[in-house]
Every structure is written in structure tokens, then in C-alpha cells.
Short mmCIF file of C-alpha atoms and ligand atoms in Angstrom, two decimals:
data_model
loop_
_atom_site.label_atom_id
_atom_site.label_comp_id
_atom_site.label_asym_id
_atom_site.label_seq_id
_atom_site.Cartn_x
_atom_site.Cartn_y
_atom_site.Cartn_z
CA UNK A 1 126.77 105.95 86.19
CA UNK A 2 129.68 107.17 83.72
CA UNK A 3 133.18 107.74 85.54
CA UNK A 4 132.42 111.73 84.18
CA UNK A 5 129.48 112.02 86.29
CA UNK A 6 130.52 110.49 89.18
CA UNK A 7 133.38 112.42 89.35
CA UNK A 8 131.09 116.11 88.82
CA UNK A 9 129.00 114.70 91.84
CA UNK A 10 131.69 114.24 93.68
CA UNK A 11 133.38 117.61 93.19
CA UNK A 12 130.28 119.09 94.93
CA UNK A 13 131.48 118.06 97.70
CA UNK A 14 134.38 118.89 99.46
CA UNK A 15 137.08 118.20 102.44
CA UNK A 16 137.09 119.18 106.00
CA UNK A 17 135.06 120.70 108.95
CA UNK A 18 135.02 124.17 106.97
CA UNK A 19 132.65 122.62 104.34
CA UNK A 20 130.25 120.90 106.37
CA UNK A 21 129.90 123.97 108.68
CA UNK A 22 129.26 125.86 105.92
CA UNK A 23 126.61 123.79 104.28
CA UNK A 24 124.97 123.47 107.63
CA UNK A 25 124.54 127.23 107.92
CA UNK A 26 123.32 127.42 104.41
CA UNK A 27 120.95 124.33 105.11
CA UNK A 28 117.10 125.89 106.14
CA UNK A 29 116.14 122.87 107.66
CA UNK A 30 119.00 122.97 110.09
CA UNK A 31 116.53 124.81 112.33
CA UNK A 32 114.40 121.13 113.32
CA UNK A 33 117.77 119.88 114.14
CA UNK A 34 116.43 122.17 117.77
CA UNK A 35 112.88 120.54 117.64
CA UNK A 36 114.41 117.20 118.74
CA UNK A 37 115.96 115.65 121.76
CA UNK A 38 119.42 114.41 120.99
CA UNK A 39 121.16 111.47 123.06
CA UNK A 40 123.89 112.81 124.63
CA UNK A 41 126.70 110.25 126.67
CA UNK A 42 127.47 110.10 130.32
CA UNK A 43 129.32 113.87 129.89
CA UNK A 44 126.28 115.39 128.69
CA UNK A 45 128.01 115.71 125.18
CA UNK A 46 125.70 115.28 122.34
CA UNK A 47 126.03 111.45 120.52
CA UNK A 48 126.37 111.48 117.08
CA UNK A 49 122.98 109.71 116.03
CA UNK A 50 122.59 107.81 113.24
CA UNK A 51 119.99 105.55 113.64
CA UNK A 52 116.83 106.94 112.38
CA UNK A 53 115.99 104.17 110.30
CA UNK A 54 115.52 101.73 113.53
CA UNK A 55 114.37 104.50 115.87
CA UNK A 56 113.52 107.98 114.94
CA UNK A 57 114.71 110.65 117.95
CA UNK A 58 112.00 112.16 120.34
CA UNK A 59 110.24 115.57 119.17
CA UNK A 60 110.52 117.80 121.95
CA UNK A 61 107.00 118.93 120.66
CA UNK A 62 106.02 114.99 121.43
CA UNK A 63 105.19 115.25 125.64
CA UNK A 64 102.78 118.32 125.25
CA UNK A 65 101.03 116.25 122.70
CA UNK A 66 100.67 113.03 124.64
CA UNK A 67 100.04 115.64 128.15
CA UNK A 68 96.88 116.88 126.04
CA UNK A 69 95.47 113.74 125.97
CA UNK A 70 96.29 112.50 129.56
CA UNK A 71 94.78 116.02 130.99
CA UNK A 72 91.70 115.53 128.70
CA UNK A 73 91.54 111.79 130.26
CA UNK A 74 91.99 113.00 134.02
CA UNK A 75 89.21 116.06 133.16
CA UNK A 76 86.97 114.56 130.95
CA UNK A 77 87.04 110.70 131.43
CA UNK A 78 84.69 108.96 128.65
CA UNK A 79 83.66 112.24 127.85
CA UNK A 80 86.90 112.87 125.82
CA UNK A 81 85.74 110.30 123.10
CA UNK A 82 83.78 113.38 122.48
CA UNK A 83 84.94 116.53 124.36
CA UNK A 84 88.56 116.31 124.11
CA UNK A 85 90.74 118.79 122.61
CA UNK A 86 91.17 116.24 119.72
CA UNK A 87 88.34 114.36 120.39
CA UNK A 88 89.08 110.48 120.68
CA UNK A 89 86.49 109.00 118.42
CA UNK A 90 87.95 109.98 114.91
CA UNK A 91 91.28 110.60 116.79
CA UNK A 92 92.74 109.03 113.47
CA UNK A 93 91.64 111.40 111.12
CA UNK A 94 93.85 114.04 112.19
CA UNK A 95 96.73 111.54 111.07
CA UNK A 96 95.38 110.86 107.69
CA UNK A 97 96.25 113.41 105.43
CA UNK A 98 99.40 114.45 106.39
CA UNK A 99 100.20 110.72 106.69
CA UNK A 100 98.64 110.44 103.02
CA UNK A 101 100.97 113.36 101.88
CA UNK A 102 104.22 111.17 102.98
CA UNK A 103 103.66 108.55 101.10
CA UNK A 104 102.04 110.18 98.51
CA UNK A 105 98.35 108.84 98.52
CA UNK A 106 94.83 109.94 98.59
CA UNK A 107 93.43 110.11 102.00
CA UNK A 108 90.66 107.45 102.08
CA UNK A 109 93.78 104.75 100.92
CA UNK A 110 95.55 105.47 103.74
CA UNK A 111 95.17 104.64 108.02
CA UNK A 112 96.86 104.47 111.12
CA UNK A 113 95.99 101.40 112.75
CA UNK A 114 97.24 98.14 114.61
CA UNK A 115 101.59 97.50 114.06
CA UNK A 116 103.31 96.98 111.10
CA UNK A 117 103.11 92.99 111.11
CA UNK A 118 99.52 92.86 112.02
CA UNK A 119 98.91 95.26 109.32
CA UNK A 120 100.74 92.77 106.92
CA UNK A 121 98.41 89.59 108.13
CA UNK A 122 95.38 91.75 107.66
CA UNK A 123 96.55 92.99 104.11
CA UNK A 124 97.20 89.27 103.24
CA UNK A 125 94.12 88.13 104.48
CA UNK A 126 92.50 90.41 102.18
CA UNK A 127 95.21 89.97 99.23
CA UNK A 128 96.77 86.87 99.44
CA UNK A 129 93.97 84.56 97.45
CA UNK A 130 95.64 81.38 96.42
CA UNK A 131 94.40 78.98 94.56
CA UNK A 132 95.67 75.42 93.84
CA UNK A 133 97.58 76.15 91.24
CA UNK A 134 98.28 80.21 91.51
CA UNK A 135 99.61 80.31 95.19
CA UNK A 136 103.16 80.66 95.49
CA UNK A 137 104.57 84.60 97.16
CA UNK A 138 107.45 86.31 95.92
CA UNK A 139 109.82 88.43 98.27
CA UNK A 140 113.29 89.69 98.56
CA UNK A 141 115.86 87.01 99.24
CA UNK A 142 117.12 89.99 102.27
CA UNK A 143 113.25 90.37 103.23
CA UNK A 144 113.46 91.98 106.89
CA UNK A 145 112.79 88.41 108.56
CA UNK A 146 108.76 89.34 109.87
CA UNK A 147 108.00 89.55 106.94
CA UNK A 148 109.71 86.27 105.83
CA UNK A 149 108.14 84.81 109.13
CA UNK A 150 104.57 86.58 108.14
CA UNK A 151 103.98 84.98 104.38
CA UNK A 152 105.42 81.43 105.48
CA UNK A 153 103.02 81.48 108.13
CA UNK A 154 100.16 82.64 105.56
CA UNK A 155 101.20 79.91 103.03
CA UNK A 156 100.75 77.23 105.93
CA UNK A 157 97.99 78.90 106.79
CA UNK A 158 96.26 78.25 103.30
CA UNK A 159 97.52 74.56 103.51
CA UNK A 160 100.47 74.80 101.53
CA UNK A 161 104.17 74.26 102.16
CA UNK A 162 106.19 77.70 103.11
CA UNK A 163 108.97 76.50 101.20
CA UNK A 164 107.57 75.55 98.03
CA UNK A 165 105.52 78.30 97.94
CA UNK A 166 108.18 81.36 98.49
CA UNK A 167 109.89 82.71 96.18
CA UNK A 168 113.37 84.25 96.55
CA UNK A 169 114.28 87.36 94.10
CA UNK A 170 117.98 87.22 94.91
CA UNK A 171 120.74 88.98 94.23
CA UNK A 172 123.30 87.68 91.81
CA UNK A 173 126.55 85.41 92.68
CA UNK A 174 129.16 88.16 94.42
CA UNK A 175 126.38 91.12 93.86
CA UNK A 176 124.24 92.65 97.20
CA UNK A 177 121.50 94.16 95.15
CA UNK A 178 118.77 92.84 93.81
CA UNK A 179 118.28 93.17 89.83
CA UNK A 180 115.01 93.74 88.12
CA UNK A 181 116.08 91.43 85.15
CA UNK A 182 116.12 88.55 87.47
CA UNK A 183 112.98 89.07 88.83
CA UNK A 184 111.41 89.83 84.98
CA UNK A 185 112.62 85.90 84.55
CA UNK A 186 111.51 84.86 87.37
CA UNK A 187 107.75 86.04 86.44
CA UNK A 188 108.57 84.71 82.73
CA UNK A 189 108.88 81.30 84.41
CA UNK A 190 106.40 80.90 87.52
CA UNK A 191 104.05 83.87 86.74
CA UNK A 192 101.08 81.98 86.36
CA UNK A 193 101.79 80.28 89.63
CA UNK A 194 102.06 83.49 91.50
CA UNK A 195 99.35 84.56 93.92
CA UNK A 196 101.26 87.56 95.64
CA UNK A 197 104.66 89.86 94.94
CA UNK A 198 105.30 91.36 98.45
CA UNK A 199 108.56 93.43 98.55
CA UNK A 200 110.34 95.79 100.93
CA UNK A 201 109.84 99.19 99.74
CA UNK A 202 113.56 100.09 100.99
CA UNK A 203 115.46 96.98 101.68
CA UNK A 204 116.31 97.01 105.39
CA UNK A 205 119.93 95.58 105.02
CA UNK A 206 121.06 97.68 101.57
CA UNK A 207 118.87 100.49 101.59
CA UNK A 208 118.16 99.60 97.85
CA UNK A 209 114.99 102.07 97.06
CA UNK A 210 112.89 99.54 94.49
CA UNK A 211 111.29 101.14 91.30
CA UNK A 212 107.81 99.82 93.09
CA UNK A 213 105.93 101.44 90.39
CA UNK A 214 108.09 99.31 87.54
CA UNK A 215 107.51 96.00 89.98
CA UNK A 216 103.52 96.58 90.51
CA UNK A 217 103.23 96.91 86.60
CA UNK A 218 104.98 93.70 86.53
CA UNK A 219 103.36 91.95 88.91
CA UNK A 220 99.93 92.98 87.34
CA UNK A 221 101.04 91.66 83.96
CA UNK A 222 100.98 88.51 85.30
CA UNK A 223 98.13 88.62 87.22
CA UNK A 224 99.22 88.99 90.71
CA UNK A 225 98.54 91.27 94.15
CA UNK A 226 101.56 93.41 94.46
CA UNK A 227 102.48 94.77 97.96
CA UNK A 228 104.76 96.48 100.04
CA UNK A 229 106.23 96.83 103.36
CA UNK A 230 107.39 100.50 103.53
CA UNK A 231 109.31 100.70 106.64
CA UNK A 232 112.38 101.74 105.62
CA UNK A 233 110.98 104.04 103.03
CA UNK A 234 107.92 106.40 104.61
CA UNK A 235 109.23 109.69 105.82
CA UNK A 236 112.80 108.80 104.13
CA UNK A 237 112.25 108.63 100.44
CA UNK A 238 109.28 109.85 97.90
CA UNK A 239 106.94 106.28 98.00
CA UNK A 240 104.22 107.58 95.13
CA UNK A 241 102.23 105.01 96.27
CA UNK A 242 98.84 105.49 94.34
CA UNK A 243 100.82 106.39 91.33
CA UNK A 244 103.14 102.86 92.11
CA UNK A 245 99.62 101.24 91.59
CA UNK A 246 100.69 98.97 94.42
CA UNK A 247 97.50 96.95 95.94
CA UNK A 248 98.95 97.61 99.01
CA UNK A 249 101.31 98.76 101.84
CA UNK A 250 102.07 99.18 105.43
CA UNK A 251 104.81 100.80 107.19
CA UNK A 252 105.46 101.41 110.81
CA UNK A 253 105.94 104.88 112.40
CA UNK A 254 108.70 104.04 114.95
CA UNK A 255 111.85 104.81 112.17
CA UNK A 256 111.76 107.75 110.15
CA UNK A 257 108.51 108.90 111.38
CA UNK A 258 109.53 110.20 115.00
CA UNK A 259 106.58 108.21 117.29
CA UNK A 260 107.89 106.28 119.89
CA UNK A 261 109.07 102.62 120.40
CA UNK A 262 106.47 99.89 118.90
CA UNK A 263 104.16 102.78 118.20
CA UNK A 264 101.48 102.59 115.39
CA UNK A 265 101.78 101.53 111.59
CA UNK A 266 100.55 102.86 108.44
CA UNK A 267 97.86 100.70 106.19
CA UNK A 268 97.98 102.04 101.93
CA UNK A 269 94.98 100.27 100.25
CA UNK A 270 94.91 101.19 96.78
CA UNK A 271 91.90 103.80 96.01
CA UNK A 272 90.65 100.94 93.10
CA UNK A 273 89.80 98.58 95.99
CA UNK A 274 88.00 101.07 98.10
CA UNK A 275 84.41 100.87 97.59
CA UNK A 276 84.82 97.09 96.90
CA UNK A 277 82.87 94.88 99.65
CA UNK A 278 83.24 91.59 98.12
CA UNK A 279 87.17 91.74 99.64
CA UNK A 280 87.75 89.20 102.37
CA UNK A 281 88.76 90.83 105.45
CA UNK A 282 88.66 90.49 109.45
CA UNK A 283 86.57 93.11 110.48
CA UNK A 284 85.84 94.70 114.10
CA UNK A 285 83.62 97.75 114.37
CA UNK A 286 85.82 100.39 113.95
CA UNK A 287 85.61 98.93 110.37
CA UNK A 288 81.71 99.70 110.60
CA UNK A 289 79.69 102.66 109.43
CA UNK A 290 80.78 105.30 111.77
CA UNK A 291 76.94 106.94 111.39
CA UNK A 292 75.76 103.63 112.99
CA UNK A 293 78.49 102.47 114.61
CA UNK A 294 77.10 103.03 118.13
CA UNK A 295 73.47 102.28 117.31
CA UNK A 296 74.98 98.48 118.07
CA UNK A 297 72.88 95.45 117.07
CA UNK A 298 73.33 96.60 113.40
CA UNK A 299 74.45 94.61 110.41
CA UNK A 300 77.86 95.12 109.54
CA UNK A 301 78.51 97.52 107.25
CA UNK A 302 81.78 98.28 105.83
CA UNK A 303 83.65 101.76 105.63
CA UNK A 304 84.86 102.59 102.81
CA UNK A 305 89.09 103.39 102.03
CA UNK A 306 91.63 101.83 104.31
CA UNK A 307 89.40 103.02 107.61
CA UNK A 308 87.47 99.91 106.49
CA UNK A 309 90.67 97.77 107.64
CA UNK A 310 90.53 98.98 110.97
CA UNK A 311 89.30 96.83 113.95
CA UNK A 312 89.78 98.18 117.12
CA UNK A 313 89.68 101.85 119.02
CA UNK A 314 92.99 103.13 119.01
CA UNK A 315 95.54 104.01 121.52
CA UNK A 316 95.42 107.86 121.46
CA UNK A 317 98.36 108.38 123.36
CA UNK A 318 100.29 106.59 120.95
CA UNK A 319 98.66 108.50 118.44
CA UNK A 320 98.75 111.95 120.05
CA UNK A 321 102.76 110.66 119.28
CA UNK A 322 102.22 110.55 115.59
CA UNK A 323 100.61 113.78 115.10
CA UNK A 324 103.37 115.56 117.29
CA UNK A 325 105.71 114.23 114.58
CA UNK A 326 103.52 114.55 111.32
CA UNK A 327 103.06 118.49 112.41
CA UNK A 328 106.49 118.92 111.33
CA UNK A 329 106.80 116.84 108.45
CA UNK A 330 103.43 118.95 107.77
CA UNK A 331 105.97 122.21 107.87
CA UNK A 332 109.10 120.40 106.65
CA UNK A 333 107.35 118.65 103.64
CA UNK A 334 108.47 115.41 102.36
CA UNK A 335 109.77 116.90 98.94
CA UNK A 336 112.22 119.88 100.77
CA UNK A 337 113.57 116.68 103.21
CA UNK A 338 114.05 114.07 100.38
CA UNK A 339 116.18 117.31 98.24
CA UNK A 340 118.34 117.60 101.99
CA UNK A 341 118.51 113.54 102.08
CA UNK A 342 120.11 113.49 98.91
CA UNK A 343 122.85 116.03 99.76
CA UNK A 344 123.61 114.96 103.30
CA UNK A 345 123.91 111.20 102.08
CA UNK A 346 125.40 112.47 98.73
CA UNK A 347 128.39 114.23 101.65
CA UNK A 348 128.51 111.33 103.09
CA UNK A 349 129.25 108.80 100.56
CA UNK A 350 131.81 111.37 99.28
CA UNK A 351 133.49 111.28 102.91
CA UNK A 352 133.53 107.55 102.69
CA UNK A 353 135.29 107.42 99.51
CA UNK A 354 137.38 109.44 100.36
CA UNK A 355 138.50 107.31 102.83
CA UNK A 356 140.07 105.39 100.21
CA UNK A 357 139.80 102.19 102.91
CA UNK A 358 139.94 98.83 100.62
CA UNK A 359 138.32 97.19 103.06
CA UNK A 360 135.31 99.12 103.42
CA UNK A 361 132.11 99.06 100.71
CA UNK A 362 128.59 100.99 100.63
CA UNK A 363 126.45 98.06 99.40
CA UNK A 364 123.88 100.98 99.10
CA UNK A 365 123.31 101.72 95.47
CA UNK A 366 125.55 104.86 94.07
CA UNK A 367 122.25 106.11 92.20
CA UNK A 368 120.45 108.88 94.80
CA UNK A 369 117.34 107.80 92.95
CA UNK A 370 117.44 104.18 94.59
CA UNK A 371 118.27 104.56 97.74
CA UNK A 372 117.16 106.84 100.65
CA UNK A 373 119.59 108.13 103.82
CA UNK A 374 120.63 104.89 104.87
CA UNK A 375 124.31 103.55 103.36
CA UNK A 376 124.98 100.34 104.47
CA UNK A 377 128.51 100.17 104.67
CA UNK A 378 130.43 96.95 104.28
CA UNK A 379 133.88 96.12 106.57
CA UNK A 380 135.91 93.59 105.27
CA UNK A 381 137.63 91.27 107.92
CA UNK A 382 135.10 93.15 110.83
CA UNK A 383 133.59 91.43 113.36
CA UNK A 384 130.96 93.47 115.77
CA UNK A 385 133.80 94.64 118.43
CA UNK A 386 134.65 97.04 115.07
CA UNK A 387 130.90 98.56 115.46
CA UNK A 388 131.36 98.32 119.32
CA UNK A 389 134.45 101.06 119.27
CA UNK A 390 132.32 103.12 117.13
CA UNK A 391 129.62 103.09 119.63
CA UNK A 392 132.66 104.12 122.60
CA UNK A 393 133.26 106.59 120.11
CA UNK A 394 130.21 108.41 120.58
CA UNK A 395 128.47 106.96 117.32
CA UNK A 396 125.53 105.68 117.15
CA UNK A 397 124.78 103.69 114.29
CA UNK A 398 123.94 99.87 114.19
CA UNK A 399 125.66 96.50 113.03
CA UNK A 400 123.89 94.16 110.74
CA UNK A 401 125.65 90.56 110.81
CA UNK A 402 127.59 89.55 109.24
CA UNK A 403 129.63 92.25 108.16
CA UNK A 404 127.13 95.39 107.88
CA UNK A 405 126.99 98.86 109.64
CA UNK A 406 124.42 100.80 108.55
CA UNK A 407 124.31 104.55 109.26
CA UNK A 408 121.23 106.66 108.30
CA UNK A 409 121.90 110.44 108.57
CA UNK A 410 118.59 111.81 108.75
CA UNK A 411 117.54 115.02 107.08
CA UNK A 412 115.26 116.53 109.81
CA UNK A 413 117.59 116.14 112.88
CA UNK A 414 120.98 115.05 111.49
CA UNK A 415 123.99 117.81 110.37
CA UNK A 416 126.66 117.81 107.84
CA UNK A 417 128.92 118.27 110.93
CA UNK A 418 127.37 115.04 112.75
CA UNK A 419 127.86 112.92 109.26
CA UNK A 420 131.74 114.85 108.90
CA UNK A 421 132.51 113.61 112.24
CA UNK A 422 131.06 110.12 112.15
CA UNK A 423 133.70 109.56 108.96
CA UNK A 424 136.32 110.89 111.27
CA UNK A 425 136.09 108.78 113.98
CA UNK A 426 135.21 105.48 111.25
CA UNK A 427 138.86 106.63 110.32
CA UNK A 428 140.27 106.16 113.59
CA UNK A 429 138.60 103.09 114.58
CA UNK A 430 139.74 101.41 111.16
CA UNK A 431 143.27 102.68 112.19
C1 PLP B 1 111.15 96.12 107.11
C2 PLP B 1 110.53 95.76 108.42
N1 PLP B 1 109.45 94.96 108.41
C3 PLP B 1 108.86 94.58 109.57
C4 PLP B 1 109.32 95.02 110.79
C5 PLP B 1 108.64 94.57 112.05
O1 PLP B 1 107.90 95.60 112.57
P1 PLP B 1 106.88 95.42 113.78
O2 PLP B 1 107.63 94.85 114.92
O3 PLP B 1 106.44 96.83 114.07
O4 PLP B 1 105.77 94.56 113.32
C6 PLP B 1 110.44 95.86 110.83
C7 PLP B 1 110.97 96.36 112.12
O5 PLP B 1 111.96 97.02 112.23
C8 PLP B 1 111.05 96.24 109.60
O6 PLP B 1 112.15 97.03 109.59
#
């Protein structure tokens, strides 16, 4: 970005409590802000959250939901598979399209089902085809470390070695983001010896938002599976993900998405591979015809869409979670929050600058377009007792070693105020 333009976004913003008051009363999603249970410390004062990208706050809508399902369950007992409110059996369906809206795909690529890493094995079971000579899997040098752990353990799994066979896409010498040229000559040199491209959608360490579209088209030039793990990216940024042309993703639901501690992930198969029944896959029978699904005895037969990736009956009351949160990204809408993202994380870079502190840097790139809420923010000569006074401080944010804190104001519960007043307090603690 020019020095001009930087400086023009930056004058948007301005100094002091006044503004961010302001902007929250002029914001007209402030009102969800009230829809969620905020942490508050030991004085019953409200804690300045910033964690949303590890664990998205409670909806307050989120007990009634699951207390639906647990009064159907004491009234009903099997009969809810059938009876219920929501009835049990396609329980899932009511997540589909507003989970297809999020990250922008058509309903039959998309399911709930299983956790995010599981979801990864069973995409690579499908995806990941090696042969002797095309085998090797490309991922982010900063790959959140399951999903290092996950395609090692899938090369070994196909009899080759997991460290000949991966393929770092680093960053440069000195640099924290990852640069498309260098993954361009990467496929210029070993593309015919790739099998699979698997890449965080939002890096979990930088919050660098990849072009996934620009990296699937690249990937299919030379002839590999391109996939994504979008865990840092659904319900915080705009994924496209049929238009990315990606093979496939998964994502959990714990983050940005509002439902509970280890609950359920996402699963994106792209529509082209729907109706195609020659793909490898473990299958259980909620992959099965649902017509003849309880006829038993029958031969398998295959749904079509992601729902044919599913194995088991799902755990509704982790799933009554979901749809408590989806309801409001259902009001909210993805585009509206992504437009508020940009702002509030727009205010808060400003703040940081601001700070003028040489030994701080937001290893988050500058561009709004390539990044999400999350800044990662970079303390020079830090050690984790820095992050620990923030915490004392009433901040909740989280520490990344070796040097990282990353902060994600989020745009459903989080406040200009609560992002004004996390910079002051930064201030003091640097003091
Ligand atoms: C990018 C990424 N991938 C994978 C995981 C692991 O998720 P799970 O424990 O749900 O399999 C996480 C968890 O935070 C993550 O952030």
C-alpha cells in the first residue's frame, strides 16, 4: 500500500474514548454485543475478551437450544429421532444452509459432522491419492501443528517418509508471511510430484487471509487436490469456497462460530465431486441412502454432497449448540459482520500504531483484504509474564511462543470501547 493511502485510512480513525463511544453507538450490530455472555473477573466487572478465534463466547440464546433437546429426550425418548421439536434424524439439515451461507457454498457441499481433524483424515482419505512418483503434500511452513501431525501421519500411512514427502511454503529470510511467488516456484519445480496442496485458510499464528481461489487455480494447473483447513477463517472472513474451486475444506465451530468447547466441524466438498461414487471414502450409514437407510441389510449406497462423508448419528446437543449460534449469523449475515470486522480491526491497528512502541509489530498483513479480526502482534524482548500482566489486567487475549499475542476483536460481541481499552492497558503494561 502507497504511504498516501495508508495515511487516508488512517485518518478515519481517530484518538480517545470519545471516538470509540461514538462509533459504537453508530455501530447496528452493537445490539448482539447483549445476545452473549461476557466473562467478567472475580468483581463481577466485565473482561475485555479477545479471544474469539480460540473460543467463541456463549450465546445466551445457546441453553434454551440445548434445554429443547434434553426436554424432548426426557418426554419423548427414541421417539425424538422422530417427534422432537427438531426432530433428531436429519437434525443436521437445519445446520446446512446457513452453515453453507458462511462459507459461501451450495448446500449439498457442505456438513456438520465428526471434529475438525477427523474431518481432515476423512477428506484425505478421499483426496490424498499418491502415487509413486506424484505423492509429496504441500502446507504452510506455520501450519497449525494437527494438521502438520495429520498429513505426516497420512504420508506414513501410504508408505512413504513424512519428511520427504512435505513440503514447506515458507516465508522468506526476516519476513512472517508467506508469499505466493515462492509457492508459484515451488510448483514450477516439484509440481509433477505433488499429490495434495493443503493450506490454512487463515493462518493461525499471522492471521494471513490466503487468496485460496488464486492457490486452488494453481494447484489445479499442476494437477493436484487443493484443500483447506478453515478454522481461523469461517464466521471471520468471506471464504467463497465453491467459487475458490477448492476440492475441499473443513473448519471447526468452536472459534468464530459460537458452539461450545470441542464441539462439531464443518466438511466443504466441492459440488464437482458430488455425485461421483468412484471416490474412496470410509463410509458408515449415515453416509447411506437416507430412503433405505433403516430398511438395514441393504447394499450400501452412497448419498450424494458432503452428507455422503458422514458416518455416524450425531450428537444433537452439540448440535442444538450450532444452530443457537448460526440463528444469529442467519440475522447478522456474514457480509454486514465482515464490513464491521474491517473497521473494528481497521481501529485497532490504528490504536496500535499509534502507540508508536518500537518494540511492538502486527505480523498481520496491513491489507484488510488478507487478513480477518485477528492481529497478531509481535513484542520484541517479551517473554509470556508480558501476556500474563495483560491477562491481570483484565485482557483476555492469548500468547503464541515465541514472541506472539494475538488479539481477535470480534465483530458480533466485541466494541470499539473493548478494543480502545485493550490498547490502553497494552500501553501500561509495556510501560
Ligand atoms: C487451524 C487449526 N487446525 C486444527 C485444529 C485442531 O482442531 P480439533 O482439535 O478440533 O481437531 C485447530 C484448533 O484450534 C486449529 O486452529
Amino acid at each position: 500500500m502507497l504511504e498516501t493511502e495508508k495515511q487516508i485510512k488512517l485518518s478515519n480513525y481517530q484518538l480517545g474514548i470519545d471516538f470509540a463511544k461514538q462509533q459504537d453507538q453508530e455501530d447496528e450490530l452493537s445490539v448482539y454485543r447483549n445476545q452473549f455472555h461476557i466473562p467478567k473477573d472475580a468483581n463481577g466487572n466485565e473482561l475485555i475478551y479477545l479471544t474469539g478465534n480460540s473460543l467463541g463466547l456463549q450465546p445466551k440464546s445457546t441453553k434454551s437450544y440445548i434445554n429443547q433437546e434434553l426436554e424432548d429426550w426426557a418426554n419423548l425418548g427414541v421417539e425424538g429421532h422422530t417427534e422432537a421439536k427438531n426432530p433428531w434424524l436429519p437434525y443436521h439439515e437445519f445446520l446446512t444452509e446457513s452453515m453453507a451461507e458462511i462459507v459461501g457454498a451450495k448446500p449439498i457441499e457442505v456438513v456438520v459432522m465428526n471434529t475438525l481433524t477427523a474431518n481432515l483424515h476423512f477428506m484425505m482419505v478421499s483426496f490424498y491419492k499418491p502415487t509413486q512418483t506424484r505423492y509429496k503434500i504441500i502446507i504452510e511452513a506455520d501450519a497449525f501443528p494437527s494438521d502438520k501431525y495429520a498429513v505426516e501421519s497420512q504420508l506414513r500411512h501410504h508408505g512413504f517418509d513424512d519428511k520427504e514427502g512435505l513440503i514447506l511454503w515458507k516465508a522468506r529470510e526476516g519476513e512472517e508471511l508467506a508469499n505466493y511467488e515462492d509457492l508459484e516456484a515451488i510448483m514450477e519445480t516439484h509440481g509433477n510430484e505433488i499429490a495434495l496442496i493443503m493450506i490454512g485458510g487463515v493462518n493461525y499464528y499471522t492471521g494471513q487471509f490466503f487468496d485460496l481461489k488464486r492457490i486452488t487455480k494453481l494447484g489445479h494447473k499442476h494437477g493436484c487436490v487443493v484443500g483447506f483447513d478453515c478454522a481461523h477463517g469461517a464466521g471471520n472472513v468471506e471464504l467463497n469456497l465453491h467459487d475458490s474451486g477448492a476440492d475441499f475444506a473443513v473448519w471447526c465451530t468452536y472459534k468464530y462460530l459460537n458452539s461450545g468447547p470441542g464441539s462439531l466441524a464443518g466438511c466443504f466438498v466441492h459440488e464437482r465431486h458430488a455425485y461421483d461414487k468412484t471416490l474412496n471414502r470410509f463410509t458408515g450409514w449415515w453416509s447411506h441412502n437416507k430412503q433405505t437407510r433403516f430398511n438395514m441389510r441393504h447394499e450400501f449406497d452412497v448419498l450424494p454432497g458432503a452428507e455422503g462423508w458422514q458416518l455416524s448419528n450425531p450428537p444433537i446437543l452439540s448440535m442444538a449448540a450450532i444452530k443457537a449460534s448460526l440463528d444469529i449469523f442467519n440475522k447478522v449475515g456474514i457480509k454486514k459482520l465482515t464490513e464491521k470486522s474491517k473497521k473494528l480491526t481497521g481501529y485497532f491497528e490504528f490504536l496500535l500504531q499509534q502507540l508508536g512502541s518500537e518494540n511492538i509489530k502486527i505480523i498481520t498483513p496491513n491489507n484488510p483484504e488478507e487478513r480477518g479480526c485477528q492481529l497478531s502482534i509481535q513484542v520484541k524482548n517479551a517473554d509470556k509474564a508480558l501476556h500474563d500482566e495483560l491477562t491481570k489486567a483484565g485482557v483476555i487475549s492469548d500468547w503464541r511462543e515465541p514472541d506472539v499475542i494475538r488479539c481477535a476483536p470480534v465483530p458480533l460481541y466485541n466494541s470499539f470501547q473493548d478494543v480502545y481499552h485493550m490498547v490502553e492497558k497494552l500501553k501500561k503494561v509495556l510501560n
